[in-house]
Short mmCIF file of C-alpha atoms and ligand atoms in Angstrom, two decimals:
data_model
loop_
_atom_site.label_atom_id
_atom_site.label_comp_id
_atom_site.label_asym_id
_atom_site.label_seq_id
_atom_site.Cartn_x
_atom_site.Cartn_y
_atom_site.Cartn_z
CA MET D 114 -191.75 169.01 67.64
CA SER D 115 -191.83 166.72 64.66
CA ARG D 116 -189.18 167.41 62.05
CA TYR D 117 -190.99 165.35 59.43
CA PRO D 118 -190.97 165.60 56.49
CA PHE D 119 -187.41 166.78 56.03
CA ALA D 120 -184.76 166.67 53.32
CA ARG D 121 -181.42 165.18 54.29
CA ILE D 122 -178.74 166.79 52.14
CA ASP D 123 -175.53 164.78 51.99
CA LEU D 124 -172.73 167.28 51.45
CA ALA D 125 -170.11 164.52 51.27
CA ALA D 126 -172.01 163.02 48.33
CA LEU D 127 -172.05 166.45 46.69
CA LYS D 128 -168.27 166.70 46.99
CA TYR D 129 -167.92 163.16 45.71
CA ASN D 130 -170.00 164.01 42.64
CA LEU D 131 -167.79 167.04 41.94
CA GLN D 132 -164.85 164.64 41.90
CA ARG D 133 -166.78 162.47 39.43
CA VAL D 134 -167.17 165.52 37.17
CA ARG D 135 -163.40 166.01 37.30
CA GLN D 136 -162.87 162.34 36.42
CA PHE D 137 -165.15 162.66 33.40
CA ALA D 138 -163.55 165.92 32.23
CA PRO D 139 -160.00 165.93 33.64
CA GLN D 140 -158.74 168.68 31.30
CA SER D 141 -161.56 171.12 31.99
CA GLN D 142 -162.31 173.68 34.63
CA VAL D 143 -165.59 173.16 36.43
CA MET D 144 -168.34 175.77 36.70
CA SER D 145 -170.81 174.32 39.22
CA VAL D 146 -174.39 175.24 38.40
CA ILE D 147 -176.22 176.23 41.59
CA LYS D 148 -179.21 178.13 40.20
CA ALA D 149 -182.73 177.76 41.62
CA ASP D 150 -181.43 177.41 45.19
CA ALA D 151 -178.95 174.76 43.99
CA TYR D 152 -181.71 172.68 42.42
CA GLY D 153 -183.65 172.87 45.68
CA HIS D 154 -180.74 171.74 47.87
CA GLY D 155 -179.99 175.12 49.49
CA VAL D 156 -177.55 177.37 47.66
CA ILE D 157 -175.45 178.63 50.57
CA GLN D 158 -174.65 175.20 52.00
CA VAL D 159 -174.12 173.76 48.52
CA ALA D 160 -171.80 176.58 47.44
CA GLN D 161 -169.82 176.08 50.64
CA ALA D 162 -169.52 172.33 50.02
CA LEU D 163 -168.54 172.93 46.38
CA LYS D 164 -166.04 175.69 47.13
CA GLN D 165 -163.37 173.77 45.19
CA SER D 166 -165.28 174.57 41.99
CA ASP D 167 -163.39 176.81 39.57
CA ALA D 168 -166.53 178.93 39.22
CA PHE D 169 -170.23 178.97 40.03
CA ALA D 170 -173.15 179.65 37.73
CA VAL D 171 -176.68 180.88 38.43
CA ALA D 172 -179.49 182.01 36.17
CA ARG D 173 -180.21 185.49 37.48
CA LEU D 174 -178.39 188.55 38.69
CA LYS D 175 -180.11 188.48 42.09
CA GLU D 176 -179.00 184.90 42.70
CA ALA D 177 -175.41 185.93 41.97
CA ILE D 178 -175.58 188.98 44.24
CA THR D 179 -176.91 186.82 47.08
CA LEU D 180 -173.85 184.58 46.75
CA ARG D 181 -171.48 187.57 46.79
CA GLN D 182 -173.25 189.01 49.82
CA GLN D 183 -172.69 185.69 51.56
CA GLY D 184 -168.98 186.11 50.94
CA PHE D 185 -168.30 183.70 48.06
CA GLN D 186 -165.39 184.92 45.99
CA GLN D 187 -165.34 182.49 43.07
CA PRO D 188 -166.19 183.75 39.59
CA ILE D 189 -170.00 183.66 39.24
CA THR D 190 -171.53 183.32 35.79
CA VAL D 191 -175.01 184.78 35.25
CA PHE D 192 -176.69 182.76 32.47
CA GLU D 193 -179.48 185.25 31.77
CA GLY D 194 -177.00 188.08 31.57
CA VAL D 195 -177.79 191.69 32.40
CA SER D 196 -180.13 193.85 30.40
CA THR D 197 -179.91 197.47 31.56
CA ILE D 198 -177.20 200.03 32.28
CA GLU D 199 -177.94 199.78 35.99
CA GLU D 200 -177.64 195.99 35.90
CA TRP D 201 -174.31 196.17 34.08
CA GLN D 202 -173.03 198.51 36.78
CA LEU D 203 -174.31 196.25 39.52
CA ALA D 204 -172.74 193.21 37.85
CA ALA D 205 -169.42 195.04 37.64
CA GLU D 206 -169.66 196.20 41.24
CA TYR D 207 -170.21 192.62 42.40
CA ASP D 208 -167.47 191.31 40.09
CA LEU D 209 -169.80 188.91 38.26
CA THR D 210 -169.38 187.14 34.93
CA PRO D 211 -172.37 187.87 32.70
CA VAL D 212 -173.39 185.94 29.61
CA LEU D 213 -174.10 188.19 26.64
CA HIS D 214 -176.91 186.84 24.48
CA GLN D 215 -178.60 189.97 23.08
CA GLN D 216 -176.90 192.60 21.01
CA LYS D 217 -179.01 195.28 22.63
CA HIS D 218 -177.51 194.43 26.01
CA LEU D 219 -174.08 195.29 24.62
CA ASP D 220 -175.27 198.80 23.76
CA PHE D 221 -176.10 199.30 27.43
CA LEU D 222 -172.68 198.03 28.47
CA LEU D 223 -171.04 200.58 26.18
CA LYS D 224 -173.04 203.33 27.90
CA ALA D 225 -172.51 202.06 31.45
CA ASP D 226 -170.06 203.54 33.90
CA ILE D 227 -167.79 200.55 34.54
CA LYS D 228 -165.14 201.37 37.11
CA GLN D 229 -163.47 197.99 37.34
CA PRO D 230 -163.42 195.94 34.09
CA PHE D 231 -165.08 192.54 34.03
CA PRO D 232 -162.33 189.90 34.19
CA PHE D 233 -164.38 187.69 31.91
CA MET D 234 -167.55 187.63 29.86
CA TRP D 235 -169.22 184.75 28.00
CA LEU D 236 -170.68 185.26 24.54
CA MET D 237 -173.64 182.94 24.00
CA LEU D 238 -173.49 181.32 20.59
CA GLU D 239 -176.61 180.02 18.89
CA THR D 240 -175.75 176.50 17.78
CA GLY D 241 -179.17 174.90 17.36
CA MET D 242 -181.22 175.18 20.54
CA HIS D 243 -182.82 178.51 19.63
CA ARG D 244 -183.24 179.73 23.16
CA LEU D 245 -180.53 182.15 24.32
CA GLY D 246 -177.77 182.90 21.86
CA LEU D 247 -176.55 184.92 18.90
CA PRO D 248 -175.54 183.60 15.47
CA ALA D 249 -171.82 183.23 14.75
CA PRO D 250 -171.51 186.30 12.45
CA VAL D 251 -173.02 188.52 15.15
CA ILE D 252 -170.68 187.06 17.79
CA GLU D 253 -167.71 187.70 15.50
CA GLN D 254 -168.84 191.29 15.13
CA ILE D 255 -169.07 191.67 18.91
CA ILE D 256 -165.62 190.18 19.39
CA LYS D 257 -164.25 192.81 16.99
CA GLN D 258 -166.20 195.56 18.73
CA LEU D 259 -164.78 194.61 22.13
CA GLU D 260 -161.23 194.12 20.93
CA GLY D 261 -158.94 196.41 22.88
CA ARG D 262 -161.75 197.43 25.29
CA THR D 263 -159.91 196.10 28.34
CA ASP D 264 -161.40 199.05 30.19
CA LEU D 265 -164.68 197.07 29.98
CA ILE D 266 -163.77 193.39 29.65
CA GLU D 267 -160.45 191.67 30.01
CA LYS D 268 -161.28 188.34 28.40
CA LEU D 269 -164.03 186.75 26.32
CA GLY D 270 -165.19 183.15 26.04
CA LEU D 271 -167.76 181.25 23.99
CA MET D 272 -170.70 179.49 25.55
CA SER D 273 -173.50 177.41 24.06
CA HIS D 274 -176.06 174.92 25.32
CA PHE D 275 -177.15 171.51 24.00
CA ALA D 276 -180.84 170.90 23.38
CA ASN D 277 -180.53 167.08 23.22
CA SER D 278 -177.46 166.03 25.15
CA ASP D 279 -179.58 163.58 27.19
CA LEU D 280 -180.08 161.65 23.95
CA VAL D 281 -176.75 159.92 23.56
CA ASN D 282 -175.54 159.70 19.92
CA ASP D 283 -178.25 162.04 18.67
CA ALA D 284 -176.90 163.62 15.46
CA ARG D 285 -178.11 167.07 16.55
CA ASN D 286 -175.47 167.11 19.30
CA GLN D 287 -172.75 166.70 16.68
CA GLN D 288 -174.30 169.47 14.60
CA GLN D 289 -174.33 171.89 17.55
CA LEU D 290 -170.76 170.90 18.39
CA ALA D 291 -169.63 171.53 14.80
CA VAL D 292 -171.01 175.09 14.88
CA MET D 293 -169.13 175.74 18.12
CA GLN D 294 -165.93 174.07 16.91
CA ASN D 295 -165.90 176.28 13.84
CA LEU D 296 -166.05 179.52 15.82
CA ALA D 297 -163.71 178.20 18.52
CA GLU D 298 -161.03 177.61 15.89
CA LYS D 299 -161.61 180.93 14.18
CA SER D 300 -161.62 183.00 17.38
CA GLY D 301 -159.23 181.05 19.58
CA LEU D 302 -161.47 181.81 22.58
CA ALA D 303 -162.09 179.47 25.53
CA VAL D 304 -165.28 177.40 25.23
CA CYS D 305 -167.88 176.25 27.77
CA MET D 306 -170.55 173.96 26.37
CA ALA D 307 -171.10 170.71 28.26
CA ASN D 308 -173.89 170.27 30.81
CA SER D 309 -174.18 167.05 32.85
CA ALA D 310 -175.34 164.79 30.02
CA ALA D 311 -172.60 166.02 27.69
CA ILE D 312 -169.96 165.73 30.41
CA ILE D 313 -170.85 162.05 30.78
CA SER D 314 -171.52 161.10 27.17
CA LEU D 315 -169.82 163.58 24.82
CA PRO D 316 -166.13 164.11 25.68
CA ALA D 317 -165.56 166.13 22.48
CA SER D 318 -167.70 168.88 24.05
CA HIS D 319 -165.61 169.32 27.18
CA TYR D 320 -163.26 172.08 25.98
CA GLN D 321 -161.78 174.44 28.61
CA TRP D 322 -164.86 174.62 30.86
CA VAL D 323 -167.71 172.27 31.74
CA ARG D 324 -170.85 173.32 33.63
CA PRO D 325 -172.57 170.49 35.49
CA GLY D 326 -175.80 170.93 37.37
CA LEU D 327 -177.90 167.84 37.84
CA MET D 328 -175.01 165.34 38.13
CA LEU D 329 -173.57 167.26 41.09
CA TYR D 330 -176.75 166.40 42.93
CA GLY D 331 -176.21 162.72 42.15
CA VAL D 332 -178.98 162.45 39.62
CA SER D 333 -178.75 161.00 36.14
CA PRO D 334 -179.67 163.18 33.16
CA PHE D 335 -180.50 160.10 31.10
CA ALA D 336 -183.98 158.55 31.06
CA ASP D 337 -182.62 155.01 30.88
CA LYS D 338 -179.86 155.23 33.52
CA SER D 339 -179.87 155.95 37.23
CA GLY D 340 -177.33 158.18 38.95
CA ALA D 341 -175.71 155.11 40.52
CA GLU D 342 -175.21 153.61 37.07
CA VAL D 343 -173.05 156.57 36.10
CA GLY D 344 -171.20 156.49 39.40
CA LEU D 345 -173.00 159.30 41.21
CA LYS D 346 -174.31 159.44 44.77
CA PRO D 347 -177.75 160.93 45.47
CA VAL D 348 -177.50 164.07 47.59
CA MET D 349 -181.12 164.71 48.60
CA GLN D 350 -183.17 162.19 50.51
CA ILE D 351 -186.69 163.11 51.58
CA ILE D 352 -187.96 161.39 54.66
CA SER D 353 -191.31 161.58 56.34
CA LYS D 354 -193.37 159.37 58.60
CA LEU D 355 -196.54 157.39 58.85
CA ILE D 356 -199.02 159.54 60.77
CA ALA D 357 -202.18 157.40 60.53
CA SER D 358 -203.39 154.00 59.51
CA GLN D 359 -206.84 152.63 58.74
CA GLN D 360 -208.55 149.36 58.04
CA LEU D 361 -210.57 149.53 54.80
CA SER D 362 -213.45 147.34 53.69
CA ALA D 363 -214.21 146.37 50.12
CA GLY D 364 -215.74 149.38 48.34
CA ASP D 365 -214.20 152.07 50.58
CA GLU D 366 -212.89 155.03 48.60
CA VAL D 367 -209.66 156.81 49.54
CA GLY D 368 -208.99 160.53 49.36
CA TYR D 369 -210.36 163.47 47.34
CA GLY D 370 -212.60 162.41 44.49
CA GLY D 371 -212.54 158.78 45.56
CA GLN D 372 -209.93 158.02 42.95
CA TRP D 373 -208.99 154.70 44.53
CA THR D 374 -211.32 152.01 45.86
CA ALA D 375 -210.44 149.06 48.10
CA GLU D 376 -211.33 145.73 46.52
CA LYS D 377 -211.16 143.84 49.80
CA THR D 378 -210.49 144.27 53.48
CA MET D 379 -207.02 145.79 53.83
CA ARG D 380 -204.88 148.32 55.68
CA MET D 381 -203.81 151.69 54.34
CA GLY D 382 -201.52 154.32 55.80
CA VAL D 383 -201.25 158.10 55.68
CA VAL D 384 -197.85 159.72 55.15
CA SER D 385 -197.10 163.33 55.98
CA ILE D 386 -196.07 164.72 52.60
CA GLY D 387 -198.09 166.40 49.87
CA TYR D 388 -198.00 168.85 47.02
CA GLY D 389 -197.58 171.64 49.60
CA ASP D 390 -194.13 170.13 50.15
CA GLY D 391 -193.43 169.70 46.46
CA TYR D 392 -194.63 166.13 46.16
CA SER D 393 -196.18 166.31 42.71
CA ARG D 394 -199.92 165.78 42.43
CA HIS D 395 -199.11 163.84 39.26
CA LEU D 396 -197.96 161.07 41.59
CA SER D 397 -201.60 160.39 42.53
CA ASN D 398 -202.11 156.62 42.09
CA ALA D 399 -198.63 156.51 40.57
CA GLY D 400 -195.91 157.14 43.18
CA GLU D 401 -194.37 154.71 45.64
CA VAL D 402 -192.64 155.15 49.00
CA ILE D 403 -190.45 152.89 51.12
CA ILE D 404 -191.50 151.75 54.60
CA ARG D 405 -189.32 149.28 56.52
CA GLY D 406 -187.41 148.54 53.33
CA GLN D 407 -190.56 147.70 51.41
CA ARG D 408 -191.84 149.69 48.43
CA VAL D 409 -195.53 150.45 48.74
CA PRO D 410 -197.79 152.31 46.27
CA VAL D 411 -199.45 155.69 46.67
CA ILE D 412 -203.22 155.26 46.44
CA GLY D 413 -205.71 157.97 45.55
CA ARG D 414 -204.94 161.63 45.01
CA VAL D 415 -201.99 163.43 46.52
CA SER D 416 -203.33 166.05 48.98
CA MET D 417 -201.62 169.26 50.06
CA ASP D 418 -200.19 167.74 53.24
CA THR D 419 -200.63 163.99 52.95
CA ILE D 420 -200.56 160.97 50.70
CA CYS D 421 -202.23 157.62 51.27
CA VAL D 422 -200.38 154.37 50.74
CA ASN D 423 -201.36 150.74 50.39
CA LEU D 424 -199.88 148.79 53.33
CA GLU D 425 -200.77 145.31 52.07
CA ALA D 426 -197.17 144.65 51.05
CA CYS D 427 -195.90 145.88 54.42
CA PRO D 428 -198.05 144.41 57.22
CA GLU D 429 -195.31 145.17 59.77
CA ALA D 430 -195.67 148.96 59.19
CA ARG D 431 -196.39 150.87 62.44
CA LEU D 432 -197.51 154.39 63.26
CA ASP D 433 -194.52 156.83 63.32
CA ASP D 434 -192.44 154.60 61.05
CA GLU D 435 -190.05 156.57 58.88
CA VAL D 436 -191.05 156.72 55.24
CA ILE D 437 -188.56 157.30 52.44
CA ILE D 438 -190.12 159.55 49.83
CA TRP D 439 -187.15 159.54 47.41
CA GLY D 440 -183.40 159.60 47.23
CA THR D 441 -182.11 156.08 47.77
CA GLU D 442 -180.94 153.62 45.15
CA ALA D 443 -184.10 151.63 45.83
CA LEU D 444 -186.33 154.63 45.12
CA THR D 445 -184.70 157.26 42.94
CA VAL D 446 -186.01 160.70 42.10
CA GLU D 447 -185.33 159.76 38.46
CA TRP D 448 -187.89 156.93 38.66
CA LEU D 449 -190.40 159.03 40.54
CA ALA D 450 -190.12 161.85 37.99
CA GLU D 451 -190.91 159.43 35.23
CA GLN D 452 -193.99 158.27 37.16
CA ALA D 453 -195.05 161.92 37.45
CA GLY D 454 -194.53 162.50 33.73
CA THR D 455 -191.74 164.99 34.40
CA ILE D 456 -187.98 165.19 34.88
CA PRO D 457 -186.01 164.90 38.13
CA TYR D 458 -184.89 168.55 37.77
CA GLU D 459 -188.47 169.65 38.38
CA LEU D 460 -189.13 167.45 41.41
CA LEU D 461 -185.90 168.66 43.06
CA CYS D 462 -186.57 172.36 42.39
CA CYS D 463 -190.15 172.09 43.62
CA VAL D 464 -189.40 170.98 47.18
CA THR D 465 -190.90 173.84 49.17
CA PRO D 466 -189.37 175.70 52.14
CA ARG D 467 -191.78 173.86 54.46
CA VAL D 468 -189.47 170.86 54.08
CA ILE D 469 -186.55 171.66 56.37
CA ARG D 470 -183.16 170.83 54.86
CA GLU D 471 -180.82 169.01 57.20
CA TYR D 472 -177.17 168.96 56.19
CA LEU D 473 -174.91 165.99 56.69
CA ASP D 474 -171.19 166.26 56.20
CA GLY D 475 -169.08 163.12 55.99
C1 PLP O 216 -179.16 174.69 34.09
C2 PLP O 216 -178.10 174.86 33.07
C3 PLP O 216 -176.99 173.99 33.04
C4 PLP O 216 -176.87 172.76 33.90
O1 PLP O 216 -177.46 171.68 33.21
P1 PLP O 216 -177.54 170.22 33.85
O2 PLP O 216 -178.29 169.46 32.82
O3 PLP O 216 -178.28 170.35 35.13
O4 PLP O 216 -176.15 169.75 34.02
C5 PLP O 216 -175.97 174.28 32.15
N1 PLP O 216 -176.05 175.35 31.31
C6 PLP O 216 -177.13 176.17 31.29
C7 PLP O 216 -177.15 177.31 30.34
C8 PLP O 216 -178.19 175.94 32.16
O5 PLP O 216 -179.25 176.76 32.12
#
């Protein structure tokens, strides 16, 4: 049975990229971000390949519990934290590391029956993004409140998140950093602030912990630079095949809505990939694929299961040829995301379970 389309996940590249993180931030511990099924790469296999990480991070409690149930013993940070008494007890039971970002959540912790204290908890500081986080005076209050409560929490740290770290030299990054620096000095607590873009471009933000996501998967967080340009190796390659080919005459329309019309006699091909696989419909008349080393354009609308491509530039293309959808230096997911008017994060996360992941280990 045909395995196409499939995603080839290069676990050796993943490990290589973790080493790159350590080169960028040699003084820091690394919390590998593997939320959203490890950015679509498959969380269990990715966590296994990244087991040298000093910690893992996910967004939600259930993602963290899944990792524990699979036997991973590293510290696991839960970015969204826990919001009820029951969740605090569950988090304690599974030995997780929550992020506290709402004062109300603390009230529940104080009421919860915590048998084994949390070894660590992150306090989310609002430094300018205005998403999750508490202002410095509130955090200072919480630090005081938890002082001596080693029955609940053994150690606290400070976390914050950049809103513009992909914009190198943007003054707002310095402003956010200054807010963090101030509280870091006052409190003496460990700090975790840098995501991928800050790891690469803002060494002053590295502190004791860094938390890379995207760069682990070999993808650049910067609009004007590819992963290769910052020394990363792409981890996910999507490969499909040419399942049909047709000769078109001038005036023939291709696909739903006839959004592309042949201007002359020519050959087109049909590739087995569509939005039902996570290939964005925004790539209609905008994407490209690689066949026999040649980039060819997507023509017409992306369908659920197929895309059509213009084979004029690749007359040697044959039925059943492999087609690279993304994930080589010649066709990066960064470039494709820009064509789709989105970011590579979204394209990676949106690959659906219909696309079987195949794991390669070097
Ligand atoms: C997703 C996420 C990260 C990882 O960011 P990248 O840009 O992928 O490196 C770090 N911190 C928080 C809070 C996140 O939600």
